[in-house]
């Protein structure tokens, strides 16, 4: 979902180069230099307003996190939070999730999170879905052999598509939940803004975790 334009976004981004990068060309393999400590790196592709990624960074100080977001207005909202929180293990990237191999080196990432991605329901838009095979190839290239992909959505059609897509790619499922909030995983689950809204309406939340062979 596209946010309304934030007139102040560009200025805020320009004022905080230590917290956010804009489509960098020479950052691959150098992300650890942006953090206070060298720790495993986890990225969220499509971070929205950043509730999930900021809370993850606070809950897991022994991990480094990167919010990847293509919308300037959205990542500016995350940046507002980071300017206040100043989390030493959180960095922001304004860039296209389809170009991850440009931003990250091989084996540089320990895990990838996809939360409530655009379902792109029309068949002709299949290649835009973040669980399409070309995206899975991008994640595989930047991910460490022991890394994992975690995916959450409220869209049953996208979830079913993702199960088929990951299986066809040869990925191994570690966990599949057809009702996350009524499962054993609910206690440790950190919600996104959309997740809170959907779950309050009684909408079922789907979740999977998988890794590459």
CSV table of C-alpha atoms in Angstrom, one decimal:
chain,number,residue,atom,x,y,z
A,1,UNK,CA,0.0,0.0,0.0
A,2,UNK,CA,1.5,3.3,-1.1
A,3,UNK,CA,1.7,6.1,1.5
A,4,UNK,CA,0.9,9.7,0.8
A,5,UNK,CA,3.8,11.8,-0.2
A,6,UNK,CA,5.8,13.2,2.7
A,7,UNK,CA,7.3,16.6,1.6
A,8,UNK,CA,9.9,16.4,4.3
A,9,UNK,CA,11.1,12.9,3.5
A,10,UNK,CA,14.0,13.8,1.1
A,11,UNK,CA,15.4,16.4,3.5
A,12,UNK,CA,15.3,14.0,6.5
A,13,UNK,CA,17.0,11.3,4.5
A,14,UNK,CA,19.7,13.7,3.3
A,15,UNK,CA,20.3,14.8,6.9
A,16,UNK,CA,20.9,11.3,8.2
A,17,UNK,CA,23.5,9.5,6.0
A,18,UNK,CA,24.7,7.5,8.9
A,19,UNK,CA,21.3,5.8,9.3
A,20,UNK,CA,20.1,5.4,5.7
A,21,UNK,CA,21.6,4.7,2.3
A,22,UNK,CA,19.9,5.5,-1.0
A,23,UNK,CA,20.5,2.8,-3.7
A,24,UNK,CA,24.2,2.5,-2.9
A,25,UNK,CA,26.5,1.0,-5.5
A,26,UNK,CA,29.5,0.1,-3.3
A,27,UNK,CA,28.0,-1.2,-0.1
A,28,UNK,CA,27.9,-4.9,-0.9
A,29,UNK,CA,30.2,-6.9,1.5
A,30,UNK,CA,30.7,-3.7,3.6
A,31,UNK,CA,27.4,-3.5,5.6
A,32,UNK,CA,29.1,-4.5,8.8
A,33,UNK,CA,31.0,-1.2,8.8
A,34,UNK,CA,27.7,0.6,9.2
A,35,UNK,CA,26.9,-1.1,12.5
A,36,UNK,CA,28.3,-0.7,16.0
A,37,UNK,CA,29.2,-4.4,16.2
A,38,UNK,CA,29.8,-7.1,13.6
A,39,UNK,CA,26.8,-9.4,14.0
A,40,UNK,CA,24.6,-11.6,11.8
A,41,UNK,CA,22.6,-9.4,9.3
A,42,UNK,CA,18.9,-9.9,8.8
A,43,UNK,CA,16.9,-7.9,6.2
A,44,UNK,CA,13.2,-7.1,5.8
A,45,UNK,CA,12.2,-6.6,2.2
A,46,UNK,CA,9.3,-4.1,2.1
A,47,UNK,CA,9.4,-2.7,5.6
A,48,UNK,CA,6.5,-0.3,5.4
A,49,UNK,CA,6.3,2.0,8.4
A,50,UNK,CA,8.9,-0.1,10.2
A,51,UNK,CA,7.1,-1.4,13.3
A,52,UNK,CA,8.4,-4.9,12.8
A,53,UNK,CA,12.0,-4.1,12.0
A,54,UNK,CA,12.4,-1.6,14.8
A,55,UNK,CA,10.9,-3.9,17.4
A,56,UNK,CA,13.1,-6.8,16.1
A,57,UNK,CA,16.2,-4.6,16.5
A,58,UNK,CA,15.2,-3.8,20.1
A,59,UNK,CA,14.4,-7.4,21.0
A,60,UNK,CA,17.5,-8.9,19.4
A,61,UNK,CA,20.5,-6.6,20.1
A,62,UNK,CA,22.8,-9.4,19.1
A,63,UNK,CA,21.7,-9.2,15.5
A,64,UNK,CA,22.0,-6.5,12.9
A,65,UNK,CA,18.9,-5.5,10.9
A,66,UNK,CA,18.4,-3.7,7.6
A,67,UNK,CA,15.0,-2.3,6.5
A,68,UNK,CA,14.7,-2.4,2.7
A,69,UNK,CA,12.0,-0.2,1.3
A,70,UNK,CA,11.3,1.2,-2.2
A,71,UNK,CA,8.9,4.0,-1.1
A,72,UNK,CA,10.6,7.2,0.0
A,73,UNK,CA,7.7,8.2,2.2
A,74,UNK,CA,7.5,4.9,3.9
A,75,UNK,CA,11.2,4.6,4.8
A,76,UNK,CA,11.2,8.2,5.9
A,77,UNK,CA,8.6,7.2,8.6
A,78,UNK,CA,11.0,4.4,9.7
A,79,UNK,CA,13.9,6.9,9.7
A,80,UNK,CA,11.9,9.2,12.0
A,81,UNK,CA,11.7,6.4,14.5
A,82,UNK,CA,15.4,5.6,14.1
A,83,UNK,CA,16.4,9.2,14.7
A,84,UNK,CA,14.6,9.0,18.0
A,85,UNK,CA,15.6,5.4,19.0
A,86,UNK,CA,19.2,5.5,17.6
A,87,UNK,CA,19.3,1.7,17.5
A,88,UNK,CA,23.0,0.7,16.9
A,89,UNK,CA,21.9,-2.5,15.1
A,90,UNK,CA,19.5,-1.0,12.6
A,91,UNK,CA,20.2,0.5,9.2
A,92,UNK,CA,17.9,1.6,6.4
A,93,UNK,CA,18.1,1.1,2.7
A,94,UNK,CA,16.0,3.0,0.2
A,95,UNK,CA,16.1,0.7,-2.8
A,96,UNK,CA,14.4,-1.9,-5.0
A,97,UNK,CA,14.0,-5.3,-3.5
A,98,UNK,CA,14.4,-6.8,-7.0
A,99,UNK,CA,18.1,-5.6,-6.9
A,100,UNK,CA,19.3,-7.2,-3.7
A,101,UNK,CA,22.3,-8.7,-5.4
A,102,UNK,CA,23.4,-5.2,-6.2
A,103,UNK,CA,23.3,-4.2,-2.5
A,104,UNK,CA,24.4,-7.3,-0.8
A,105,UNK,CA,27.3,-9.7,-1.4
A,106,UNK,CA,27.1,-13.5,-1.6
A,107,UNK,CA,26.5,-15.0,1.8
A,108,UNK,CA,26.3,-11.6,3.5
A,109,UNK,CA,22.8,-12.1,4.9
A,110,UNK,CA,21.7,-14.5,7.7
A,111,UNK,CA,17.9,-14.2,7.1
A,112,UNK,CA,15.2,-12.6,5.0
A,113,UNK,CA,11.8,-11.4,6.2
A,114,UNK,CA,8.9,-10.8,3.9
A,115,UNK,CA,5.9,-9.4,5.7
A,116,UNK,CA,2.5,-8.7,4.1
A,117,UNK,CA,4.0,-8.2,0.7
A,118,UNK,CA,1.8,-6.9,-2.2
A,119,UNK,CA,-0.1,-10.0,-3.5
A,120,UNK,CA,-0.1,-8.8,-7.1
A,121,UNK,CA,-3.2,-11.0,-7.7
A,122,UNK,CA,-3.4,-10.7,-11.5
A,123,UNK,CA,-1.6,-13.5,-13.4
A,124,UNK,CA,0.3,-11.0,-15.6
A,125,UNK,CA,1.9,-9.6,-12.5
A,126,UNK,CA,3.2,-12.9,-11.1
A,127,UNK,CA,6.8,-11.9,-11.6
A,128,UNK,CA,6.4,-9.0,-9.2
A,129,UNK,CA,5.5,-11.2,-6.3
A,130,UNK,CA,8.3,-11.4,-3.7
A,131,UNK,CA,8.1,-15.2,-3.6
A,132,UNK,CA,8.4,-15.5,-7.4
A,133,UNK,CA,11.4,-17.6,-8.5
A,134,UNK,CA,13.5,-14.7,-9.6
A,135,UNK,CA,13.3,-13.2,-6.1
A,136,UNK,CA,14.0,-16.5,-4.5
A,137,UNK,CA,17.2,-16.7,-6.6
A,138,UNK,CA,18.2,-13.2,-5.3
A,139,UNK,CA,17.6,-14.2,-1.7
A,140,UNK,CA,19.6,-17.4,-2.2
A,141,UNK,CA,22.6,-15.6,-3.7
A,142,UNK,CA,22.9,-13.2,-0.8
A,143,UNK,CA,22.0,-15.6,2.0
A,144,UNK,CA,24.3,-17.8,4.0
A,145,UNK,CA,23.9,-21.6,3.7
A,146,UNK,CA,22.4,-21.7,7.2
A,147,UNK,CA,20.0,-18.8,6.5
A,148,UNK,CA,16.3,-18.8,6.4
A,149,UNK,CA,13.3,-17.1,4.7
A,150,UNK,CA,10.3,-16.1,6.8
A,151,UNK,CA,7.1,-15.0,5.2
A,152,UNK,CA,3.8,-13.7,6.7
A,153,UNK,CA,0.6,-12.7,4.9
A,154,UNK,CA,-3.1,-12.4,5.4
A,155,UNK,CA,-3.7,-13.2,1.7
A,156,UNK,CA,-4.6,-16.9,1.3
A,157,UNK,CA,-4.0,-16.9,-2.4
A,158,UNK,CA,-0.5,-15.4,-2.1
A,159,UNK,CA,0.3,-17.9,0.7
A,160,UNK,CA,-0.8,-20.9,-1.4
A,161,UNK,CA,1.2,-19.5,-4.4
A,162,UNK,CA,4.2,-19.0,-2.2
A,163,UNK,CA,4.1,-22.6,-0.9
A,164,UNK,CA,4.0,-23.9,-4.5
A,165,UNK,CA,6.7,-21.5,-5.6
A,166,UNK,CA,9.2,-22.3,-2.8
A,167,UNK,CA,8.6,-26.0,-3.2
A,168,UNK,CA,9.1,-25.8,-7.0
A,169,UNK,CA,12.4,-24.0,-6.3
A,170,UNK,CA,13.5,-26.8,-4.1
A,171,UNK,CA,13.4,-25.1,-0.7
A,172,UNK,CA,12.8,-27.0,2.5
A,173,UNK,CA,10.0,-25.9,4.8
A,174,UNK,CA,10.9,-25.7,8.5
A,175,UNK,CA,7.5,-24.4,9.6
A,176,UNK,CA,4.1,-23.7,8.1
A,177,UNK,CA,1.3,-22.0,10.1
A,178,UNK,CA,-2.2,-21.6,8.8
A,179,UNK,CA,-3.3,-19.5,11.8
A,180,UNK,CA,-0.2,-17.9,13.3
A,181,UNK,CA,-2.0,-16.1,16.1
A,182,UNK,CA,-3.5,-19.3,17.4
A,183,UNK,CA,-0.3,-21.3,17.2
A,184,UNK,CA,2.7,-22.0,19.4
A,185,UNK,CA,4.6,-19.3,17.5
A,186,UNK,CA,2.2,-16.5,18.6
A,187,UNK,CA,4.1,-15.6,21.8
A,188,UNK,CA,7.3,-14.6,20.1
A,189,UNK,CA,5.7,-13.1,17.1
A,190,UNK,CA,6.3,-9.4,16.4
A,191,UNK,CA,3.5,-7.9,14.4
A,192,UNK,CA,3.6,-5.3,11.6
A,193,UNK,CA,1.1,-2.4,11.5
A,194,UNK,CA,-1.0,-4.2,8.9
A,195,UNK,CA,-0.9,-7.5,10.9
A,196,UNK,CA,-2.3,-5.8,13.9
A,197,UNK,CA,-5.1,-4.2,11.9
A,198,UNK,CA,-6.0,-7.4,10.0
A,199,UNK,CA,-5.9,-9.7,13.1
A,200,UNK,CA,-8.2,-7.3,15.1
A,201,UNK,CA,-10.7,-7.9,12.3
A,202,UNK,CA,-10.4,-11.6,12.9
A,203,UNK,CA,-8.4,-12.2,9.8
A,204,UNK,CA,-6.2,-15.3,9.8
A,205,UNK,CA,-2.5,-14.7,9.5
A,206,UNK,CA,-0.4,-17.2,7.5
A,207,UNK,CA,3.3,-17.8,8.1
A,208,UNK,CA,6.1,-20.0,6.8
A,209,UNK,CA,9.8,-20.5,7.3
A,210,UNK,CA,12.0,-22.2,4.8
A,211,UNK,CA,15.7,-22.6,3.9
A,212,UNK,CA,17.6,-23.5,0.7
A,213,UNK,CA,19.1,-27.0,0.2
